[in-house]
mmCIF file of C-alpha atoms in Angstrom:
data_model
loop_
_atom_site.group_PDB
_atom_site.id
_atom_site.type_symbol
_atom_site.label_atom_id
_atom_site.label_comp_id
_atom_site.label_asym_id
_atom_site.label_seq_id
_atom_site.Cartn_x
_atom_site.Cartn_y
_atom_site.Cartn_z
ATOM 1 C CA UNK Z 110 94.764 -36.087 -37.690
ATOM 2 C CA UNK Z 111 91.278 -34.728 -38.260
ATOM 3 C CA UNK Z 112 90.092 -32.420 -35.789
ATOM 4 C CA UNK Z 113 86.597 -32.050 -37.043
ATOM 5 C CA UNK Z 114 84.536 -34.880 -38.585
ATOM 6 C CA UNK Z 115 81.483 -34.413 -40.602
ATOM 7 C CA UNK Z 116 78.697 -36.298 -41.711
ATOM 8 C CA UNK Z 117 77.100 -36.508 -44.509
ATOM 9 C CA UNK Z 118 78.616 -35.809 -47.269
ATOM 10 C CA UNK Z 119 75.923 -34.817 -49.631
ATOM 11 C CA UNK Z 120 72.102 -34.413 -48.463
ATOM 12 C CA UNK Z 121 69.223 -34.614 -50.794
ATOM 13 C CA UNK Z 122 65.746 -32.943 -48.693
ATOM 14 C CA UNK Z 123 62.442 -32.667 -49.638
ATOM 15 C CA UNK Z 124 61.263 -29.072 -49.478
ATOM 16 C CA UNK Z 125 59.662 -29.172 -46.215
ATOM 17 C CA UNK Z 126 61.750 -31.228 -44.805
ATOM 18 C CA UNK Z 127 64.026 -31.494 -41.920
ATOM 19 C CA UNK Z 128 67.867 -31.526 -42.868
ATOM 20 C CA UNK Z 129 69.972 -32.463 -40.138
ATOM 21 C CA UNK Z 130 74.057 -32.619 -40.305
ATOM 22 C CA UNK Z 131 76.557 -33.837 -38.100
ATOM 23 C CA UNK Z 132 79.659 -33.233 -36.733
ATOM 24 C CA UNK Z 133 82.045 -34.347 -34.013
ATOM 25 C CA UNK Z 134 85.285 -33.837 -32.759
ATOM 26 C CA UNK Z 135 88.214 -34.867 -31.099
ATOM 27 C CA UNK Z 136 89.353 -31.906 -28.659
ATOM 28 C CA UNK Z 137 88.042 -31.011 -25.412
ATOM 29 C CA UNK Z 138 89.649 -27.823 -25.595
ATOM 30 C CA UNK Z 139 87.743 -26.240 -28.458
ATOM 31 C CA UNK Z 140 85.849 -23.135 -27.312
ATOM 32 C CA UNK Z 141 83.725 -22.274 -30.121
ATOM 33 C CA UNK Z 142 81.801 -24.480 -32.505
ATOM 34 C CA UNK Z 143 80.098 -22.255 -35.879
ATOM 35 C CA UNK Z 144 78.427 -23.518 -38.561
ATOM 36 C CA UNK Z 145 79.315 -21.898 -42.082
ATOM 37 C CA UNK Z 146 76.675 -21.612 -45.205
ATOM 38 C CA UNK Z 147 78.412 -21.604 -49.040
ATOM 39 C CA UNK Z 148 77.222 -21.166 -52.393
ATOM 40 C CA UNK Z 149 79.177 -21.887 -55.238
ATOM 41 C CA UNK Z 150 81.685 -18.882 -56.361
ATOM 42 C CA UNK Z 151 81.108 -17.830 -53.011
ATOM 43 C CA UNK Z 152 83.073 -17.542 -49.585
ATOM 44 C CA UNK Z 153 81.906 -19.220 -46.209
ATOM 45 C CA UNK Z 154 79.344 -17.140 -44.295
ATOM 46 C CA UNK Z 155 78.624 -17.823 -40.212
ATOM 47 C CA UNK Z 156 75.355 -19.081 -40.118
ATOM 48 C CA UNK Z 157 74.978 -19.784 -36.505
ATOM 49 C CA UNK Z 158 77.743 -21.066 -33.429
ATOM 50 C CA UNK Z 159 77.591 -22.289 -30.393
ATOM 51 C CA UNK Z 160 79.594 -22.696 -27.031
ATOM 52 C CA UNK Z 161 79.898 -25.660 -25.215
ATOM 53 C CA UNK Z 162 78.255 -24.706 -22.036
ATOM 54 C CA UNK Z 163 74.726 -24.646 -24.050
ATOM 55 C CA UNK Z 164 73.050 -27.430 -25.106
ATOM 56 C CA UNK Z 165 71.227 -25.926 -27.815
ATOM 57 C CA UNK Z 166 70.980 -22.603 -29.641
ATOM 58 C CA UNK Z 167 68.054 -21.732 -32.312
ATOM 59 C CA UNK Z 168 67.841 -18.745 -34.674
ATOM 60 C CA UNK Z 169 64.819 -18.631 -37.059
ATOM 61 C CA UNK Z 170 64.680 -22.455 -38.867
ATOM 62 C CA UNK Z 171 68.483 -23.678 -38.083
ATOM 63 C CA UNK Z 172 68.934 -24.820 -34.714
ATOM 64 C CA UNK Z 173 72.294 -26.435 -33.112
ATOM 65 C CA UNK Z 174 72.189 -29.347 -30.841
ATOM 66 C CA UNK Z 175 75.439 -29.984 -28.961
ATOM 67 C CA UNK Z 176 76.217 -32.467 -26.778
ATOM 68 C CA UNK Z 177 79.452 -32.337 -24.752
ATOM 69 C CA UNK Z 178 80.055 -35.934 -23.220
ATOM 70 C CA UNK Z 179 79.991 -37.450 -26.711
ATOM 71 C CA UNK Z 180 81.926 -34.381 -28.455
ATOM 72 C CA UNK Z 181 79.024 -34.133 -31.138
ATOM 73 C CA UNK Z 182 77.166 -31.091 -32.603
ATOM 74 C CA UNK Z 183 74.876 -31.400 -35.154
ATOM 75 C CA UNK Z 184 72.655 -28.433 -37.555
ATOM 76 C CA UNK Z 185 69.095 -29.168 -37.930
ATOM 77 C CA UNK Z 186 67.268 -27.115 -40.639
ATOM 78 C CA UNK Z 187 63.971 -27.100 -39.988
ATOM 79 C CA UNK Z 188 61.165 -26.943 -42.820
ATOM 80 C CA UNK Z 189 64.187 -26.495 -45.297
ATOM 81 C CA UNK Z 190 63.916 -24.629 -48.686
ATOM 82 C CA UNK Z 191 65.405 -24.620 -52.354
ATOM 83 C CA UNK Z 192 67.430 -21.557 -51.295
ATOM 84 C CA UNK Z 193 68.827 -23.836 -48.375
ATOM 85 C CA UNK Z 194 70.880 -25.734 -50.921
ATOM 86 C CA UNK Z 195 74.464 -25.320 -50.268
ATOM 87 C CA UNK Z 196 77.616 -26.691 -48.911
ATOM 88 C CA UNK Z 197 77.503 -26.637 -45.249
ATOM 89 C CA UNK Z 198 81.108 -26.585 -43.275
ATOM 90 C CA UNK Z 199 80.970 -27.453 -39.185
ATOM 91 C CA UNK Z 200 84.313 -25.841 -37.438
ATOM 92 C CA UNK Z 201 85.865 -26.056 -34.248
ATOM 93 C CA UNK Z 202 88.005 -22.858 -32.576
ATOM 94 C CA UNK Z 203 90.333 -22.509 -29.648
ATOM 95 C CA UNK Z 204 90.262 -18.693 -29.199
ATOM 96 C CA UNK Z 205 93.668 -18.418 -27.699
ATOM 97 C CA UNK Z 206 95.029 -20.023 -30.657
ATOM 98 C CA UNK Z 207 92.780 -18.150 -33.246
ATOM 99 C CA UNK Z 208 92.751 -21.549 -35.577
ATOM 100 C CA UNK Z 209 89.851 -22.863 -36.897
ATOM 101 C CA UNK Z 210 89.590 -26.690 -37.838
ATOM 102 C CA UNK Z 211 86.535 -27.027 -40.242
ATOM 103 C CA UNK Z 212 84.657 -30.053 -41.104
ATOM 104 C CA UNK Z 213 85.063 -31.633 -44.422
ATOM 105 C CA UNK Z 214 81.112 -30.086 -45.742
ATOM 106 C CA UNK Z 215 77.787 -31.130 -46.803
ATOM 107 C CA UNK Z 216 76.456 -30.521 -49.950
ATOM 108 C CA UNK Z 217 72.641 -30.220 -49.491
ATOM 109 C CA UNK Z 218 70.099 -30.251 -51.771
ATOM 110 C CA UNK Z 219 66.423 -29.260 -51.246
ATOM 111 C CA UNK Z 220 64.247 -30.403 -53.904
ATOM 112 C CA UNK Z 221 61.337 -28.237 -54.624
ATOM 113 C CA UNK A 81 77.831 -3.808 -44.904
ATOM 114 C CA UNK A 82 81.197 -4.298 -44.765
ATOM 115 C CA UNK A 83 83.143 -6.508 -46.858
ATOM 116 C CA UNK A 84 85.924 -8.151 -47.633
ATOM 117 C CA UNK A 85 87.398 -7.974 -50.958
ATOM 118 C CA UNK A 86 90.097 -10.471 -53.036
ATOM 119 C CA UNK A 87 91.738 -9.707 -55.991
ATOM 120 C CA UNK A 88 92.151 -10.802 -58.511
ATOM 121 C CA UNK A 89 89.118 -13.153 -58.693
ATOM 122 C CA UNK A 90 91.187 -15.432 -60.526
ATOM 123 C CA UNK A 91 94.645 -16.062 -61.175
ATOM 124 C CA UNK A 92 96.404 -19.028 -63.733
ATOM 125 C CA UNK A 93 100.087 -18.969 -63.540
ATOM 126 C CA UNK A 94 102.592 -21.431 -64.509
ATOM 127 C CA UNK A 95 104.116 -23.999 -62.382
ATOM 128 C CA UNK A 96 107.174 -22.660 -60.721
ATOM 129 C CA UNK A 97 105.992 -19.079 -60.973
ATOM 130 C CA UNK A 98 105.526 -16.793 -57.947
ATOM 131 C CA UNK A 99 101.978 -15.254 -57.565
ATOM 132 C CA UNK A 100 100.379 -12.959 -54.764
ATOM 133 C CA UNK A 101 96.932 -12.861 -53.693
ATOM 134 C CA UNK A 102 95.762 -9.289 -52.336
ATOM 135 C CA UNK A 103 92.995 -9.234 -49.932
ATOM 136 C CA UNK A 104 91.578 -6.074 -48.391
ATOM 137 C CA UNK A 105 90.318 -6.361 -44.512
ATOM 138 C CA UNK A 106 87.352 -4.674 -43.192
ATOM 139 C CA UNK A 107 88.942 -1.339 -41.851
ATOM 140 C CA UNK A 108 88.663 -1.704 -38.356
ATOM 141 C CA UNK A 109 89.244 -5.699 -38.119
ATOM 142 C CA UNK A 110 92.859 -6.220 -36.913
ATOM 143 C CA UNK A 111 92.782 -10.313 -36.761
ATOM 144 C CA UNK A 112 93.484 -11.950 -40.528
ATOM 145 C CA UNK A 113 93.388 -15.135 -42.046
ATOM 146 C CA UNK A 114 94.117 -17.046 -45.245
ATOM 147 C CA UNK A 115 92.424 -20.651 -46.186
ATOM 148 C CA UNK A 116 92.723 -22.320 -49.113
ATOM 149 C CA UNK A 117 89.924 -24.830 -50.404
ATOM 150 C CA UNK A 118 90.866 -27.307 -53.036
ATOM 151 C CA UNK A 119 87.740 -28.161 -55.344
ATOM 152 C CA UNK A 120 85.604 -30.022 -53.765
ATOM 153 C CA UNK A 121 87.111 -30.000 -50.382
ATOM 154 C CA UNK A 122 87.011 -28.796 -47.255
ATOM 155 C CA UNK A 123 88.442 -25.098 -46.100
ATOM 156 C CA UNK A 124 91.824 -25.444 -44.655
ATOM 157 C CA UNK A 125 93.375 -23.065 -41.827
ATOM 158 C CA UNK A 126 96.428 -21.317 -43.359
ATOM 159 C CA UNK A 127 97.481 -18.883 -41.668
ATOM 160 C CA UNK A 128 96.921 -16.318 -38.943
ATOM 161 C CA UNK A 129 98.269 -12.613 -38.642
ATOM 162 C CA UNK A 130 97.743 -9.734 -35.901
ATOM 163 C CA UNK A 131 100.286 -6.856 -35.002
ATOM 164 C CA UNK A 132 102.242 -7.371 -38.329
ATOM 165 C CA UNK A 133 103.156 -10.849 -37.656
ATOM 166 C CA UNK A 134 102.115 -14.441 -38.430
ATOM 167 C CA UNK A 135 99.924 -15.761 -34.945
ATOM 168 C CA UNK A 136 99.122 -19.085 -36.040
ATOM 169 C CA UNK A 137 100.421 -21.212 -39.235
ATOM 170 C CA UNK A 138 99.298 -24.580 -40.506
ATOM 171 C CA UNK A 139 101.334 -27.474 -41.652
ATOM 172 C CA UNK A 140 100.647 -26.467 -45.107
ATOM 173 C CA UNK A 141 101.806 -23.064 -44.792
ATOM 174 C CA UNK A 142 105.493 -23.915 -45.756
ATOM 175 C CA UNK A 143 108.411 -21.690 -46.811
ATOM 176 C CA UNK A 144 106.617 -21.420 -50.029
ATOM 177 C CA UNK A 145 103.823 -19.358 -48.194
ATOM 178 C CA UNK A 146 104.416 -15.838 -46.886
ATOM 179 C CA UNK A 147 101.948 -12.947 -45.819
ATOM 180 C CA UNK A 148 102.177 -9.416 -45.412
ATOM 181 C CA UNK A 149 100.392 -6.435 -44.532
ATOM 182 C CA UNK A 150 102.406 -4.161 -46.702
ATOM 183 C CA UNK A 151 100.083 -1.027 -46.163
ATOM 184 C CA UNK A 152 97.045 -0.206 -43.708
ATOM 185 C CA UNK A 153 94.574 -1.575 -46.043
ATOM 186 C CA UNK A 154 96.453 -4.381 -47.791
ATOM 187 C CA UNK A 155 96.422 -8.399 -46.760
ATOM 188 C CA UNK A 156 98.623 -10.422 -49.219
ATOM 189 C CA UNK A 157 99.761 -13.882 -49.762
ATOM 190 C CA UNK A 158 102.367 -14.644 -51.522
ATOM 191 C CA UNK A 159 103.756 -18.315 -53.010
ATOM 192 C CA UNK A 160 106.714 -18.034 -54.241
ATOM 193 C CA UNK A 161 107.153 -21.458 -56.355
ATOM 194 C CA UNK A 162 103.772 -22.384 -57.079
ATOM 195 C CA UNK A 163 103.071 -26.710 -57.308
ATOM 196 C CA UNK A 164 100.324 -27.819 -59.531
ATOM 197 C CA UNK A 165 98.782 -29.068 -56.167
ATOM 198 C CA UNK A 166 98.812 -24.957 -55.069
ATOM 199 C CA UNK A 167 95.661 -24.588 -57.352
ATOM 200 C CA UNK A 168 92.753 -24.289 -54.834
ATOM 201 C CA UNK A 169 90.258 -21.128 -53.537
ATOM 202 C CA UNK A 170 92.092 -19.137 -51.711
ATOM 203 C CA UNK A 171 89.812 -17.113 -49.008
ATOM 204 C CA UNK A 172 90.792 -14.435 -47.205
ATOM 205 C CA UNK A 173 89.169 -13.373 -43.841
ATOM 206 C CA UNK A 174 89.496 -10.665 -41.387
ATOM 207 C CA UNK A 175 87.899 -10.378 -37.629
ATOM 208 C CA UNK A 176 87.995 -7.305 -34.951
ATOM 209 C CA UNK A 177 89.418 -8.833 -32.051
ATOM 210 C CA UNK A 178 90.137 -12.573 -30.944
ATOM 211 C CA UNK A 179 87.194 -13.796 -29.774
ATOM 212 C CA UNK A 180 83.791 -15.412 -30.847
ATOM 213 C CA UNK A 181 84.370 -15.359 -34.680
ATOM 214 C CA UNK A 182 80.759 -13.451 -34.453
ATOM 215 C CA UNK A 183 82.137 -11.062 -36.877
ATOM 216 C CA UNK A 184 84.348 -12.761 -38.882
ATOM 217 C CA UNK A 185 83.942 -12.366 -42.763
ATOM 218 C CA UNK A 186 85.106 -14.635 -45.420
ATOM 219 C CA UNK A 187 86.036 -12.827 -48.796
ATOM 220 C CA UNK A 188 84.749 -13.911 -52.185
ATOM 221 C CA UNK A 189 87.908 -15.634 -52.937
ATOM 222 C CA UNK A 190 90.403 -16.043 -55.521
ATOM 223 C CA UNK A 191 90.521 -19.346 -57.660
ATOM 224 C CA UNK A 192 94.333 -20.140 -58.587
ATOM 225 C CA UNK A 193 95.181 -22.607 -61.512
ATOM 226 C CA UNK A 194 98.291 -23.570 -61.449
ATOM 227 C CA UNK A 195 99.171 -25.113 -65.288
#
């Protein structure tokens, strides 16, 4: 069963542009929702999370938009770059459990 | 800032061969994890470990898998029989307490080929 779905697959932006990536999943009981950045050769990095008492959380250009009732949360990266471009991972954490269910990525691309 | 590190970076081994993956934690993090990442694919939970003991364990995490903290620094994982469906990223991760994984860090990985 997949926890975490994730949507697109692959992302081609203009630089300037507004990149938005989805993501929604399937238990109520998941605490914690972070979004991981990855270039190639490299490991995931936390780029921003949320919890699901907030609606919305914004640092600098990436902003999260989560909305409960429909079990969706989505990245928006705003006025997106060439050093943007990378493989994006949603996840999904219980933090009694301490297991993270991450989405299946996003490659994006931002075209100078 | 601190870091986690993996060696080696990466690893071929035979089919049927046993390998282990070292890992070393951020010094004060006491929560660590393993994921594996087949090319192209998304990270996958493998395993959890706190207090010298496995936490949390996924499906794939099979008798084949084991983990150990064999010093105060060291994070291994060991496969004992490797498959040619084994060959994947392996990423290593460590956090401070259980919480918001605010802190967590992802190491750079090891890429094992399994031949």
């Amino acid at each position: 069963q997949q926890q975490v779905k994730q949507s697109p697959q692959s992302l081609i932006v203009q630089k300037g542009g507004i990149s938005i990536i989805n993501c929604a999943y399937e238990n109520t009981a998941f605490d914690y929702f972070p979004w991981y950045q990855q270039f190639p050769g490299k490991g995931p990095a936390l780029l921003i999370a949320i919890r699901p008492d907030v609606s919305e959380k914004k640092e600098g250009r990436f902003t999260i938009s989560f909305n409960k009732s429909a079990k969706q949360f989505s990245l928006h990266i705003m006025d997106s770059q060439p050093g943007d471009s990378a493989t994006y991972f949603c996840a999904a954490i219980r933090y009694n459990f301490n297991k993270f269910y991450f989405g299946s990525g996003t490659k994006l691309n931002v075209k100078p | 800032e601190p870091e986690v590190t993996q060696t080696p970076s990466h690893q071929v081994t035979q089919m049927g061969q046993e390998v282990i993956l070292r890992c070393v934690p951020i010094s004060n993090h006491l929560y660590f994890y393993w994921y594996r990442q087949i090319l192209g694919q998304k990270v996958e939970f493998l395993v959890s470990f706190y207090n010298n003991e496995i936490s949390e364990k996924s499906e794939i995490f099979d008798d084949q898998f084991s983990v150990e903290r064999p010093d105060g620094s060291n994070f291994t994982l060991k496969i004992r029989s490797t498959k040619l469906e084994d060959s994947a990223m392996y990423f290593c991760a460590s956090l401070p307490s259980l919480g918001p994984p605010d802190e967590q860090y992802f190491g750079p990985g090891t890429r094992l080929t399994v031949t």
